[in-house]
């Protein structure tokens, strides 16, 4: 399997951070269901409808956590981001073995820049947020939510562009 530098860095950073992050008391497991999102995207594709609603559904459990517990919300969206990163890497690995090389390479390039452009916007919003008087924990929560959304949308675009019929 070929890895992009961004995927390797994300995988290396995610493992120790996930292992060392304690779940707040009472916080439920909120990692999104990748298979459900994948099925939702395929249904949207078949119906010729917008698949972005699939991501909103997948992130809904994070939305049920009180914003008064920003660490719990941040953890939830961090787990979501990690799920989408792993799903994207798995899908690209599958394409490496099953798709013609030009299709797999194009998918890698598209996924890389879809993710990078989304994450760049997250950084922009975080930098602008620092100009306000919002608490650091709330800014981190919003940045993590944005990163999860960017990662999820990159995965959805990958699924949307390259499907196995």
Coordinates of C-alpha atoms in Angstrom, one line a residue:
X1 CA 0.0 0.0 0.0
X2 CA 1.3 3.5 -0.9
X3 CA 0.9 6.1 1.8
X4 CA 1.0 9.9 1.3
X5 CA 3.1 11.9 3.6
X6 CA -0.1 13.5 5.1
X7 CA -1.6 10.0 5.7
X8 CA 1.5 8.8 7.4
X9 CA 1.8 11.8 9.6
X10 CA -1.9 11.6 10.5
X11 CA -1.6 7.9 11.4
X12 CA 1.5 8.5 13.5
X13 CA 0.0 11.3 15.4
X14 CA -3.5 9.8 15.8
X15 CA -2.4 6.6 17.5
X16 CA -0.6 8.0 20.5
X17 CA -3.1 10.8 20.9
X18 CA -6.0 8.4 20.9
X19 CA -4.3 6.0 23.3
X20 CA -3.5 8.8 25.7
X21 CA -6.8 10.6 25.7
X22 CA -9.1 9.7 28.5
X23 CA -12.8 9.6 27.8
X24 CA -14.7 12.0 30.1
X25 CA -16.9 10.3 32.6
X26 CA -20.3 9.5 31.1
X27 CA -19.2 10.0 27.5
X28 CA -20.5 7.4 25.2
X29 CA -18.7 5.8 22.3
X30 CA -19.3 8.1 19.4
X31 CA -17.1 6.9 16.6
X32 CA -19.1 7.2 13.4
X33 CA -20.3 4.1 11.5
X34 CA -18.2 4.2 8.3
X35 CA -20.2 1.4 6.7
X36 CA -23.5 3.4 7.3
X37 CA -21.9 6.5 5.8
X38 CA -20.7 4.5 2.8
X39 CA -24.2 3.0 2.2
X40 CA -25.8 6.4 2.6
X41 CA -23.4 7.9 0.0
X42 CA -24.3 5.1 -2.4
X43 CA -28.0 5.7 -1.8
X44 CA -27.5 9.4 -2.5
X45 CA -25.6 8.6 -5.6
X46 CA -28.4 6.3 -6.8
X47 CA -31.0 9.0 -6.1
X48 CA -28.8 11.7 -7.6
X49 CA -29.0 13.7 -4.4
X50 CA -26.5 15.5 -2.2
X51 CA -24.5 13.1 -0.1
X52 CA -23.4 15.8 2.5
X53 CA -26.5 15.0 4.6
X54 CA -24.9 11.6 5.2
X55 CA -22.0 13.3 7.0
X56 CA -24.4 15.3 9.2
X57 CA -26.1 12.0 10.1
X58 CA -22.8 10.4 10.9
X59 CA -21.7 13.3 13.1
X60 CA -25.1 13.6 14.9
X61 CA -23.9 11.7 18.0
X62 CA -21.3 14.4 18.6
X63 CA -24.0 17.0 18.4
X64 CA -25.8 15.4 21.3
X65 CA -23.0 16.1 23.7
X66 CA -23.4 19.4 25.6
X67 CA -21.2 22.2 24.3
X68 CA -20.7 23.0 28.0
X69 CA -18.4 19.9 27.9
X70 CA -16.0 21.1 25.1
X71 CA -13.4 18.4 25.8
X72 CA -16.0 15.6 25.3
X73 CA -17.2 17.2 22.0
X74 CA -13.6 17.7 20.9
X75 CA -12.9 14.0 21.6
X76 CA -16.0 12.9 19.7
X77 CA -15.0 14.9 16.6
X78 CA -11.4 13.7 16.9
X79 CA -12.6 10.1 16.9
X80 CA -14.8 10.9 13.8
X81 CA -11.8 12.5 12.0
X82 CA -9.7 9.5 12.8
X83 CA -12.5 7.2 11.5
X84 CA -12.7 9.1 8.2
X85 CA -8.9 9.1 7.9
X86 CA -8.7 5.3 8.3
X87 CA -11.6 4.8 5.9
X88 CA -10.0 7.0 3.3
X89 CA -6.6 5.1 3.7
X90 CA -8.5 1.8 3.4
X91 CA -10.4 2.9 0.3
X92 CA -7.2 4.1 -1.3
X93 CA -5.5 0.9 -0.5
X94 CA -8.3 -1.1 -2.1
X95 CA -8.1 1.1 -5.2
X96 CA -4.3 0.4 -5.3
X97 CA -5.0 -3.3 -5.5
X98 CA -8.2 -3.4 -7.6
X99 CA -8.4 -0.3 -9.8
X100 CA -6.3 0.5 -12.9
X101 CA -3.3 2.5 -11.9
X102 CA -4.4 5.8 -13.5
X103 CA -7.7 5.6 -11.5
X104 CA -5.9 4.9 -8.2
X105 CA -3.4 7.6 -8.8
X106 CA -6.1 10.2 -9.7
X107 CA -8.1 9.1 -6.6
X108 CA -5.0 9.7 -4.4
X109 CA -4.4 13.1 -5.8
X110 CA -8.0 14.2 -5.5
X111 CA -8.3 12.9 -1.9
X112 CA -5.1 14.6 -0.9
X113 CA -6.1 18.0 -2.2
X114 CA -9.7 17.7 -1.0
X115 CA -8.5 17.1 2.5
X116 CA -5.7 19.7 2.4
X117 CA -8.1 22.4 1.1
X118 CA -10.6 21.6 3.9
X119 CA -8.0 21.5 6.6
X120 CA -6.6 24.9 5.3
X121 CA -10.0 26.4 5.8
X122 CA -10.1 24.9 9.4
X123 CA -6.8 26.6 10.1
X124 CA -8.1 29.9 8.7
X125 CA -11.2 29.8 10.9
X126 CA -9.1 28.9 14.0
X127 CA -6.7 31.8 13.3
X128 CA -9.6 34.2 12.9
X129 CA -11.2 32.8 16.0
X130 CA -8.1 33.7 18.0
X131 CA -8.9 37.4 17.3
X132 CA -12.0 37.0 19.4
X133 CA -12.5 36.5 23.1
X134 CA -13.7 33.0 22.8
X135 CA -12.2 30.4 25.2
X136 CA -9.4 28.3 23.9
X137 CA -11.3 25.1 24.6
X138 CA -14.2 26.3 22.5
X139 CA -11.9 27.3 19.7
X140 CA -10.3 23.8 19.8
X141 CA -13.7 22.2 19.8
X142 CA -14.7 24.1 16.7
X143 CA -11.4 23.4 14.9
X144 CA -11.7 19.7 15.6
X145 CA -15.3 19.7 14.4
X146 CA -14.1 21.4 11.2
X147 CA -11.3 18.9 10.7
X148 CA -13.7 16.0 11.2
X149 CA -16.0 17.6 8.6
X150 CA -13.2 18.2 6.2
X151 CA -12.0 14.6 6.6
X152 CA -15.5 13.2 6.2
X153 CA -16.2 15.3 3.1
X154 CA -12.9 14.1 1.5
X155 CA -14.0 10.5 2.1
X156 CA -17.4 11.2 0.7
X157 CA -15.9 12.8 -2.4
X158 CA -13.6 9.8 -2.8
X159 CA -16.6 7.4 -2.6
X160 CA -18.6 9.6 -5.0
X161 CA -15.9 9.9 -7.6
X162 CA -14.7 6.3 -7.6
X163 CA -17.3 3.5 -7.2
X164 CA -17.1 -0.1 -7.9
X165 CA -20.2 -1.2 -9.9

